[in-house]
CSV table of C-alpha atoms in Angstrom, one decimal:
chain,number,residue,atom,x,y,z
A,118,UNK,CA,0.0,0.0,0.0
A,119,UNK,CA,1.4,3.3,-0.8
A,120,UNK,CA,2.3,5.5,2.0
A,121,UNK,CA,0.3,8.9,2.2
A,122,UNK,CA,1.9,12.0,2.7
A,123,UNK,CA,0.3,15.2,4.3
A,124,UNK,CA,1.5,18.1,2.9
A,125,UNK,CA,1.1,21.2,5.6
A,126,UNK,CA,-0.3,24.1,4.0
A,127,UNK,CA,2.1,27.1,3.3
A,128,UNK,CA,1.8,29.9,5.7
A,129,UNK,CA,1.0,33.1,5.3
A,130,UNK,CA,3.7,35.5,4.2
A,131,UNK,CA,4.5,37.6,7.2
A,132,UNK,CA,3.3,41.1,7.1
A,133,UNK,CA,6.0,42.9,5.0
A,134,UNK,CA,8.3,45.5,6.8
A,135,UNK,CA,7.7,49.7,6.7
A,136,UNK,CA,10.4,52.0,7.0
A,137,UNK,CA,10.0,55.2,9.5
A,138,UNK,CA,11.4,58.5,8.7
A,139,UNK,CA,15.4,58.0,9.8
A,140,UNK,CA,15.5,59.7,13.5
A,141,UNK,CA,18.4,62.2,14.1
A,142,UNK,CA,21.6,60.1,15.0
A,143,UNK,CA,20.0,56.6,13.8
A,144,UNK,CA,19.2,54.4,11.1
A,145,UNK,CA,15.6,53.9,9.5
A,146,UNK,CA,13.6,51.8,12.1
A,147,UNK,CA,11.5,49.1,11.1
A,148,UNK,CA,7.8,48.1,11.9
A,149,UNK,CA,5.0,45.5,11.4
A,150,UNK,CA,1.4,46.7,10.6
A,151,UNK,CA,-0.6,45.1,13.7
A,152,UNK,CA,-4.1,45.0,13.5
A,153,UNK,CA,-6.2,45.3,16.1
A,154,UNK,CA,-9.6,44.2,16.9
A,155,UNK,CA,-12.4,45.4,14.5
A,156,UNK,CA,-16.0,47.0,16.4
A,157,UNK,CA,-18.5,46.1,14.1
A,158,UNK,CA,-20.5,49.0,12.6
A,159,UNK,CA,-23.5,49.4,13.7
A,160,UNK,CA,-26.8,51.3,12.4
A,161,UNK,CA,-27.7,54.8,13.5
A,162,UNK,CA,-30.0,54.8,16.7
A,163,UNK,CA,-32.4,57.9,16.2
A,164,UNK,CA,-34.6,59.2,18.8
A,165,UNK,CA,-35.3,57.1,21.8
A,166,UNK,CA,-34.6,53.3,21.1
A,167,UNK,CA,-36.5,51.9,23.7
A,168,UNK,CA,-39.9,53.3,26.4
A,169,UNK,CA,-39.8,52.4,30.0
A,170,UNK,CA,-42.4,49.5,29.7
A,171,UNK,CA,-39.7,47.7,27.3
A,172,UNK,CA,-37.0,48.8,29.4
A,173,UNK,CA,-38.7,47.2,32.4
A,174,UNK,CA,-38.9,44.1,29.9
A,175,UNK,CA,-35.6,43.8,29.4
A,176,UNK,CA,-34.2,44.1,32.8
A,177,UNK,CA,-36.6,41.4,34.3
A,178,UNK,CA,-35.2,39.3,31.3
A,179,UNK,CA,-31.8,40.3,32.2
A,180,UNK,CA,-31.5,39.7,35.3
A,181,UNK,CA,-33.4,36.1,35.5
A,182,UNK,CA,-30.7,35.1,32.6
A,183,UNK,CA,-28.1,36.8,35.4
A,184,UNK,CA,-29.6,35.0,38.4
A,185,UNK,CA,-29.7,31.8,36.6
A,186,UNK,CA,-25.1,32.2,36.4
A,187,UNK,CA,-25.1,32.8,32.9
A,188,UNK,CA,-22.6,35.5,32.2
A,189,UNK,CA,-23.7,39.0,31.4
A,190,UNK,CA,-22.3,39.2,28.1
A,191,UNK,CA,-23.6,36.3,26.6
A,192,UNK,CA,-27.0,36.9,28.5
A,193,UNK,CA,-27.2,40.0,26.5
A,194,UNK,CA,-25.9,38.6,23.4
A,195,UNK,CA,-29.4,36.1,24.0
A,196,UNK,CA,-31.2,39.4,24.1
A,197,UNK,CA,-29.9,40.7,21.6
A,198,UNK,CA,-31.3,37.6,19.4
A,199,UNK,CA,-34.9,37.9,20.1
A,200,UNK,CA,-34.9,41.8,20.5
A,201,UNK,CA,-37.0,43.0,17.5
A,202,UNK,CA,-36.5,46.9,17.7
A,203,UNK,CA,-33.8,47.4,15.6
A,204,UNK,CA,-32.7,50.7,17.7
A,205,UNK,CA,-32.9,48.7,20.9
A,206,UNK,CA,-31.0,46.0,19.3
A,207,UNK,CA,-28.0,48.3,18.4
A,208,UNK,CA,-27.8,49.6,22.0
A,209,UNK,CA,-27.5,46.0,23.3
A,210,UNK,CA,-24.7,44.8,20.8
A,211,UNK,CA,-22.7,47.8,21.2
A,212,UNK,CA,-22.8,47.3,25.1
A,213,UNK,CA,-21.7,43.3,24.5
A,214,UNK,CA,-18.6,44.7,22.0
A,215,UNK,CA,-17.9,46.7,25.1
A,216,UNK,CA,-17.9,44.4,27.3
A,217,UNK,CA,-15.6,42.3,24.8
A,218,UNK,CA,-12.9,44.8,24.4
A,219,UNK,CA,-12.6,44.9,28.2
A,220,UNK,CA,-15.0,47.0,29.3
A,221,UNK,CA,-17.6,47.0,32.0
A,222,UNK,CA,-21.5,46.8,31.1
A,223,UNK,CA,-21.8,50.2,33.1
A,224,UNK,CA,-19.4,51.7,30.4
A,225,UNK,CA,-21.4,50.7,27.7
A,226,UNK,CA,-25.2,51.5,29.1
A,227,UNK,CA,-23.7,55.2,29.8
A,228,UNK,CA,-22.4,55.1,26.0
A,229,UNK,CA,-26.6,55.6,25.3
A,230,UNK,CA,-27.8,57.9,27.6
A,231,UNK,CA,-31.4,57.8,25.6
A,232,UNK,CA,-32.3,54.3,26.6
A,233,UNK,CA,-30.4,54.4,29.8
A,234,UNK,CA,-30.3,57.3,32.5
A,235,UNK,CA,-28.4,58.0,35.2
A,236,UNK,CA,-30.2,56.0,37.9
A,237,UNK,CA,-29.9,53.0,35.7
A,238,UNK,CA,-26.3,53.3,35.1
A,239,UNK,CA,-25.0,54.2,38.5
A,240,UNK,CA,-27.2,51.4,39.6
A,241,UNK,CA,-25.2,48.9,37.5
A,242,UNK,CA,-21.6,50.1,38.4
A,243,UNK,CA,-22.8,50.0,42.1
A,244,UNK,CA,-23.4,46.5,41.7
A,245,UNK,CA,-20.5,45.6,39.3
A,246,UNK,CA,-18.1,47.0,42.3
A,247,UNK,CA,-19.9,45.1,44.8
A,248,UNK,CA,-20.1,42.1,43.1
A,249,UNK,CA,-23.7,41.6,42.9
A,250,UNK,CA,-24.8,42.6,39.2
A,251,UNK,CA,-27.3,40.1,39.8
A,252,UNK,CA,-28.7,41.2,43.0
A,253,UNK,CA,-29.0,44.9,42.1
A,254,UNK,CA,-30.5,44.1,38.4
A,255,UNK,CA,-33.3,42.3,40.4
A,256,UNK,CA,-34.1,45.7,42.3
A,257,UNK,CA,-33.9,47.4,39.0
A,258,UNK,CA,-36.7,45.6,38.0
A,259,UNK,CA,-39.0,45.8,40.7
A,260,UNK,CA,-38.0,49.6,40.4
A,261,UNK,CA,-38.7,50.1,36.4
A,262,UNK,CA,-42.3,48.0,36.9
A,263,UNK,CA,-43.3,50.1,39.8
A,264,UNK,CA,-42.6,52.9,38.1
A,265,UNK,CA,-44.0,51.7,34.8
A,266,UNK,CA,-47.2,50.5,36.7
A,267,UNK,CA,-47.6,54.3,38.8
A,268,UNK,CA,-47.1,55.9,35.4
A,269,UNK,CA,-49.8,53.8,34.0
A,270,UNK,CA,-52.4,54.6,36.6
A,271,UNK,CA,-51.4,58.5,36.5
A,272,UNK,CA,-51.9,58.7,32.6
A,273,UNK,CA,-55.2,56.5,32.5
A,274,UNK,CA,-56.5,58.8,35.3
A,275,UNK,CA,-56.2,62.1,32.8
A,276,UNK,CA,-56.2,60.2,29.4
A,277,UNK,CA,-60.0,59.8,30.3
A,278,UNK,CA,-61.4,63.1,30.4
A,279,UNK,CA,-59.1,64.5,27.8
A,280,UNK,CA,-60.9,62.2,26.0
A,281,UNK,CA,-64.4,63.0,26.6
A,282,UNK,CA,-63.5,66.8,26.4
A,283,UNK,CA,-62.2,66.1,22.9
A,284,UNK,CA,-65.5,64.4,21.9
A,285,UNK,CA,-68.0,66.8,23.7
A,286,UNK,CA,-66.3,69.9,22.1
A,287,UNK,CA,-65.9,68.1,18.3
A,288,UNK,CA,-69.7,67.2,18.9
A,289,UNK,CA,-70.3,71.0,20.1
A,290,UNK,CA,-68.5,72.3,17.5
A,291,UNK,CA,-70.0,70.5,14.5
A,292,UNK,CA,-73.8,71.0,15.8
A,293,UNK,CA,-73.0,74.8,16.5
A,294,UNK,CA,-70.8,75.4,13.2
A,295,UNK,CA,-73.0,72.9,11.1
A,296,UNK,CA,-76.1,71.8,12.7
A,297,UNK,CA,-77.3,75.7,14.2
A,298,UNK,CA,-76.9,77.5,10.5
A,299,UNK,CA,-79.4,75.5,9.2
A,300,UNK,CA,-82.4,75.2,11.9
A,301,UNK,CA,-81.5,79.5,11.7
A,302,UNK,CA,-82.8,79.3,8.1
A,303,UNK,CA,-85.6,77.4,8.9
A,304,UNK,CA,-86.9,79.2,11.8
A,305,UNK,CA,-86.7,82.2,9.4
A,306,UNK,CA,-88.9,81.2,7.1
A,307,UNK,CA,-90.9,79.9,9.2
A,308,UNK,CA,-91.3,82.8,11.9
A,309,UNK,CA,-91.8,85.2,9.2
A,310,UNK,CA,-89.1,88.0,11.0
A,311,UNK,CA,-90.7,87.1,14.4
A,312,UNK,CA,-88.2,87.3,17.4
A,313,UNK,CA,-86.5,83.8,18.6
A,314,UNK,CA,-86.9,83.0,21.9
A,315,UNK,CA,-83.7,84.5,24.3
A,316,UNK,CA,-81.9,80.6,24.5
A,317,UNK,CA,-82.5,80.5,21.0
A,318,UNK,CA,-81.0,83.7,20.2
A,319,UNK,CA,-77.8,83.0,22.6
A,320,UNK,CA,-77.0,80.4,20.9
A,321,UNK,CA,-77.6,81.2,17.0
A,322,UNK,CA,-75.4,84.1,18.0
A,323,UNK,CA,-72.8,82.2,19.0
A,324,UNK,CA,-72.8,80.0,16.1
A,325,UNK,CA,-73.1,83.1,13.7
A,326,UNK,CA,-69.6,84.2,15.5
A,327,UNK,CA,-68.0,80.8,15.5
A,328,UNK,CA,-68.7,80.0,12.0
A,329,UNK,CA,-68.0,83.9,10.9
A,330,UNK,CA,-64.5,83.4,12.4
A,331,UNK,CA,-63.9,79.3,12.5
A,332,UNK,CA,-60.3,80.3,11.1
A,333,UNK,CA,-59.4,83.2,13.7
A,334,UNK,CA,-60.8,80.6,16.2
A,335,UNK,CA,-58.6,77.9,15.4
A,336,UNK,CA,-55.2,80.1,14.6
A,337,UNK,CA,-56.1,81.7,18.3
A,338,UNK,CA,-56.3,78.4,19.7
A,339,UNK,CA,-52.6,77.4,17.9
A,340,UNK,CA,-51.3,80.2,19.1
A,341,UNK,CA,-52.8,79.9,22.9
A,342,UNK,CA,-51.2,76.5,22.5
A,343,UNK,CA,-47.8,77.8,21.3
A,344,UNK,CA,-47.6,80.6,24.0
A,345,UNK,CA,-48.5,77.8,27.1
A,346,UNK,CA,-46.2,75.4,25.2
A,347,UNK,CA,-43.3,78.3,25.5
A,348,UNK,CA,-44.7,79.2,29.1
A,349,UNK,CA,-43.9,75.4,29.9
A,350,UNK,CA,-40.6,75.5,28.6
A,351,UNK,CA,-39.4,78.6,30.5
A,352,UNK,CA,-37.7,78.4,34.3
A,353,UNK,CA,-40.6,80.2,35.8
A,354,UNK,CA,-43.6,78.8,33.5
A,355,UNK,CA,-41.9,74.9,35.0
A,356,UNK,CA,-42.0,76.6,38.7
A,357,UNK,CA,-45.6,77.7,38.2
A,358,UNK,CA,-46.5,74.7,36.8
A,359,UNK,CA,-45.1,71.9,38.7
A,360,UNK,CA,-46.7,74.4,41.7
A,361,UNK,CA,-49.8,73.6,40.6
A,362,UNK,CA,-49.8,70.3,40.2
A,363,UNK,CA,-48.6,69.2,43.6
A,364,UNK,CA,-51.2,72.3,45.3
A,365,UNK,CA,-54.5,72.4,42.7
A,366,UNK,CA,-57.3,70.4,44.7
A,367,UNK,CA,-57.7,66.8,44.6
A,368,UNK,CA,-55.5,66.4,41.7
A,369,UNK,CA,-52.4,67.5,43.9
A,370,UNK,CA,-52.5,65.2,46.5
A,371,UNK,CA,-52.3,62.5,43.7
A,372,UNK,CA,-49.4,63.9,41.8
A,373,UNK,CA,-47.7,64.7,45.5
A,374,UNK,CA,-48.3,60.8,46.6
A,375,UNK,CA,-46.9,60.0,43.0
A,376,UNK,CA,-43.9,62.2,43.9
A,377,UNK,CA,-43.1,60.8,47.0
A,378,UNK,CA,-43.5,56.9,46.3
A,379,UNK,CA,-41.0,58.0,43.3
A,380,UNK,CA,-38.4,60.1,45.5
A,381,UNK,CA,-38.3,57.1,48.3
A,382,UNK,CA,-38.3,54.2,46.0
A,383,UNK,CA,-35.2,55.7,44.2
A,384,UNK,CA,-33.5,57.0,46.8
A,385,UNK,CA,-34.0,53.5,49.1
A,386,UNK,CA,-32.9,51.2,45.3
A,387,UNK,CA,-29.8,53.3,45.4
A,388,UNK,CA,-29.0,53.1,48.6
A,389,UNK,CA,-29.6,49.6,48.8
A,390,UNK,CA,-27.6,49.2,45.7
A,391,UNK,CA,-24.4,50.4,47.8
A,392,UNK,CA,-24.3,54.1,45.5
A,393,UNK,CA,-22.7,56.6,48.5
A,394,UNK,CA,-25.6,58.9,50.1
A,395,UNK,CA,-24.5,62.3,48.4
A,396,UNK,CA,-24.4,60.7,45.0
A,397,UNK,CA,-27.6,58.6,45.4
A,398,UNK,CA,-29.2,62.1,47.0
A,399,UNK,CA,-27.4,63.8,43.3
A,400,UNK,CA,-29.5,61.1,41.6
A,401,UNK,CA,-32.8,61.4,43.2
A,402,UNK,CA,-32.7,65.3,42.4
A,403,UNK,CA,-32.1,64.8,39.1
A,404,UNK,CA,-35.1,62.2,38.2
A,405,UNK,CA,-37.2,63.7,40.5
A,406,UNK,CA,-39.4,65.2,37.6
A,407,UNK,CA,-40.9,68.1,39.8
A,408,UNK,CA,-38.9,71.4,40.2
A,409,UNK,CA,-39.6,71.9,43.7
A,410,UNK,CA,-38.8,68.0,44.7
A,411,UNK,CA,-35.7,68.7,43.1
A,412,UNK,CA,-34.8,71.9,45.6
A,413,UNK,CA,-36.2,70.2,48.6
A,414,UNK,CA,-33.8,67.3,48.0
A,415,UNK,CA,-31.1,69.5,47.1
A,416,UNK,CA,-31.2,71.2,50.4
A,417,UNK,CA,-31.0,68.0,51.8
A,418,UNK,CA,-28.2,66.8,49.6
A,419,UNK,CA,-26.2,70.1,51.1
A,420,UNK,CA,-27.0,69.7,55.1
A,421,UNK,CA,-26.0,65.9,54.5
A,422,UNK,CA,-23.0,66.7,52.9
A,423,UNK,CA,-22.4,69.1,56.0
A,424,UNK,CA,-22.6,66.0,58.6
A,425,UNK,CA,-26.6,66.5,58.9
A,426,UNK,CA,-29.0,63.3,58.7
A,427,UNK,CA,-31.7,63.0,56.0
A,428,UNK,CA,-34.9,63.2,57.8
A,429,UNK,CA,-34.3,66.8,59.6
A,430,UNK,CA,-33.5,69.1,56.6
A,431,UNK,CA,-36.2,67.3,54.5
A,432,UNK,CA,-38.9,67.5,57.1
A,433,UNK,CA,-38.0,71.7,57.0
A,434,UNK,CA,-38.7,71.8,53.4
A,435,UNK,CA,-42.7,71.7,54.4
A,436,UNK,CA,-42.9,70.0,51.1
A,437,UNK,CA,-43.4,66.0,52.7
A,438,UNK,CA,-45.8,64.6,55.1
A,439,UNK,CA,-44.7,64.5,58.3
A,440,UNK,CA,-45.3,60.6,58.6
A,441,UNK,CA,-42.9,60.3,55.9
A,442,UNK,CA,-40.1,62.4,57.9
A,443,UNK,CA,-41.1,60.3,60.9
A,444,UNK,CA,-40.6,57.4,59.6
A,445,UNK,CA,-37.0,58.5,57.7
A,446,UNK,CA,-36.1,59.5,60.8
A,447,UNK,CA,-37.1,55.7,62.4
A,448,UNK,CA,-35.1,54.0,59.4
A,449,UNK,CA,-31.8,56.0,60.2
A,450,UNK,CA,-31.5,55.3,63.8
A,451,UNK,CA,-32.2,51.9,63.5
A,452,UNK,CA,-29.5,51.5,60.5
A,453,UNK,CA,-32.6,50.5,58.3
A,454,UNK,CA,-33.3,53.3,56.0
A,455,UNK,CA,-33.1,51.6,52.6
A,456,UNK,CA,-35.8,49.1,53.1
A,457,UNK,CA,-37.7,51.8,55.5
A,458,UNK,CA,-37.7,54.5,52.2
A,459,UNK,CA,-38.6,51.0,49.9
A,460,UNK,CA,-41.4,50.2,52.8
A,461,UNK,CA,-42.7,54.0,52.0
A,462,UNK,CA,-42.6,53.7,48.7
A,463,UNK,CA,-44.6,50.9,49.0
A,464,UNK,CA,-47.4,52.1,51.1
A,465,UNK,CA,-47.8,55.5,48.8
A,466,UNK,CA,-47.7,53.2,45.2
A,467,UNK,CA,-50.9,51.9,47.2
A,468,UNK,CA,-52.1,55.5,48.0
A,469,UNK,CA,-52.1,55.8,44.4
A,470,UNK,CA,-53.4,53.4,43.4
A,471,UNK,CA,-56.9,54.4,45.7
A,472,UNK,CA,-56.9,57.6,44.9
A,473,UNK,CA,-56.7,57.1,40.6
A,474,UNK,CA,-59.6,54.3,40.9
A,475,UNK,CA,-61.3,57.2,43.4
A,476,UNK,CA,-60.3,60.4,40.4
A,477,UNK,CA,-61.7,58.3,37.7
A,478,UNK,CA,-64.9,57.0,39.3
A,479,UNK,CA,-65.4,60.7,39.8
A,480,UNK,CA,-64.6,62.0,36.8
A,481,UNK,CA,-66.8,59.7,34.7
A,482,UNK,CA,-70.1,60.8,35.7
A,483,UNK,CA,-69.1,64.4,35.8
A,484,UNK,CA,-67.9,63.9,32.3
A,485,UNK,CA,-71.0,62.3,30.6
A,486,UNK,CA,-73.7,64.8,33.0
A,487,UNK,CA,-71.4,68.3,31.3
A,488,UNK,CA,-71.1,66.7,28.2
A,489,UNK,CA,-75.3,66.2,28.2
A,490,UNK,CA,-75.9,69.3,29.7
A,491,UNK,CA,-73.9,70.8,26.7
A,492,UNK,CA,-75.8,68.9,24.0
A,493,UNK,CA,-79.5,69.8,26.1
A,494,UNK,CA,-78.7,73.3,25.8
A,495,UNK,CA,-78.6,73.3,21.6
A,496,UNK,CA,-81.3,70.7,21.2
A,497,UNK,CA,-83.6,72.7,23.6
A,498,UNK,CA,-82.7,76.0,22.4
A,499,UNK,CA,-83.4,74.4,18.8
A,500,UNK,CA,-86.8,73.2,19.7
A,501,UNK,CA,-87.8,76.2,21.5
A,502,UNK,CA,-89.1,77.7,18.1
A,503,UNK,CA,-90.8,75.3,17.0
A,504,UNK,CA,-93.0,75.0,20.1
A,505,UNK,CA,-93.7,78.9,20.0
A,506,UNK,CA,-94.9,78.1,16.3
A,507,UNK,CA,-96.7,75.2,17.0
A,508,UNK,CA,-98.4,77.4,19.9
A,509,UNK,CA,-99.3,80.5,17.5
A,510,UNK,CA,-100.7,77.9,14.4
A,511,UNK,CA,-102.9,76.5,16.8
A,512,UNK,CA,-104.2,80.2,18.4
């Protein structure tokens, strides 16, 4: 039998030499081109590339893959997989090519402050020092979902009567610009010049005016919007308005419960998280989404930083309940006051929850009894002639 020879393949030519410039005093130095490992390129992520309810998605995901011991990198490398927003999808590779060229997933979340703020972030490096990624993603879960579920409840409680406002005053507005006009021309035909009743009158005028200027009527309302959109955007309309919503009747104690069960629950996450008080108080300020939350935990953040505790200089603010100062002041002297601020949080997301299901059952009938009372007013003005001509053909 004939022997079989293996013939190794030939090797690659080695990279062939450049010459530098020659350096004063020496010869031309040689060197090898080295390469490096290649980042893929990625697509262009434009606007934000992921909500908070997907974001509360993808950290529960995470952080069972996490808790389960597989490692972060090729957890999100399996999330990356079934991910179907593309935007989303981009944010999560970049953050595992970080983590391949030696980063740490911290490093690459801040890399996209759109889909991840600073809460998140600090969060994440809190627990990547401390050795509990897993631990710490768990809370961040609990944290995004609560927040997703408050949100919720907050936005169904006003979504509803925006609603019904827009579809009383599109109703209103088609029977006064459309609907009014032509009983008008009936009733003068039929009156023969004789005067309308007063209701009748008040509101035949008032269509005459809205259809005579339906365009000055709808650029005043752009502009009314502009100005209060401007107004909202300025430092003093944001104090005025963020006023208002913790002090207007009924609706502020909801938005100041809201406030509260968000300002506890992030400070107690971070805490509990192992961020450093002043930075996790630095935090808190800055997602605190209410102007005036922001300076009542920013005088905190300075008496703190002066050797003070938390509960004193927040219960001077005259902004939170006194229960909630109480019970600060409980968690720090025991050496408990991350889960007493999570145990807050807790009781207020409740709160909420109480008061929205109270707002809405409210609202409801209120809505539907204006919105009739609005339509009874045209259809009875409306009828008012006819009865008066009824009453005359039978004299």
């Amino acid at each position: 039998m004939a022997k079989l020879s293996v013939r190794a393949a030939p090797a690659a030519p080695p990279p062939s030499p450049t010459f530098a410039a020659k350096a004063p005093g020496r010869g031309p130095t040689m060197t090898f081109p080295t390469e490096g490992p290649k980042k893929k390129r990625r697509g262009i992520v434009i606007g934000r590339p992921i909500n908070a309810k997907g974001q509360a998605v993808f950290t529960r995901q995470l952080a069972t893959l996490v808790k389960a011991g597989m490692p972060i990198m090729r957890s999100l490398e399996v999330l990356a997989r079934q991910e179907k927003r593309s935007g989303f999808r981009i944010v999560i590779e970049d953050c595992v090519d970080t983590i391949r060229s030696g980063g740490n997933f911290s490093d690459g979340l801040s890399a996209h402050p759109k889909a991840f703020d600073r809460l998140y972030v600090n969060m994440v490096k809190a627990g990547e020092a401390g050795g509990v990624l897993d631990t710490v993603l768990e809370r961040l879960s609990v944290f995004t979902e609560k927040a997703v579920k408050i949100r919720g409840k907050i936005v169904a409680a006003m979504v509803y009567p925006a609603i019904i406002s827009l579809v009383a005053g599109g109703i209103m507005g088609v029977l006064m610009v459309w609907v009014v006009p032509k009983f008008q021309e009936v009733f003068f035909t039929m009156l023969k010049g004789k005067p309308l009743p007063m209701l009748t009158s008040v509101v035949v005028g008032i269509a005459d005016a809205l259809r005579k200027n339906l365009l000055m009527v709808l650029a005043g309302l752009a502009v009314a919007f502009v100005l209060f959109w401007l107004f909202k955007r300025s430092t003093f309309g944001t104090k005025v308005l963020h006023w208002l919503l913790l002090r207007v009747p009924v609706l502020g104690d909801l938005f100041l419960k809201a406030s509260i069960a968000r300002f506890t629950r992030t400070f107690g996450t971070l805490l509990a998280s192992g961020v450093p008080i002043l930075q996790a108080l630095t935090i808190t300020r800055d997602t605190s989404g209410n102007v005036h939350i922001a300076n009542a935990i920013n005088v905190v953040h300075d008496r703190v930083k002066e050797g003070d505790n938390v509960a004193k200089p927040l219960e001077s603010t005259h902004i939170f309940p006194g229960m909630v100062t109480s019970m600060i002041e409980v968690g720090e002297e025991t050496g408990a006051l991350p889960d007493m601020l999570v145990r807050i949080a807790d009781n207020y997301d409740d709160e909420v929850d109480t008061a929205v299901d109270a707002l809405t059952s409210i609202i409801e009938p209120i809505m539907i009894v204006l919105m009739a009372v609005g339509v009874g007013i045209i259809v009875i003005a409306m009828f008012l002639p006819m009865v008066e001509l009824i009453k005359s053909l039978s004299a």
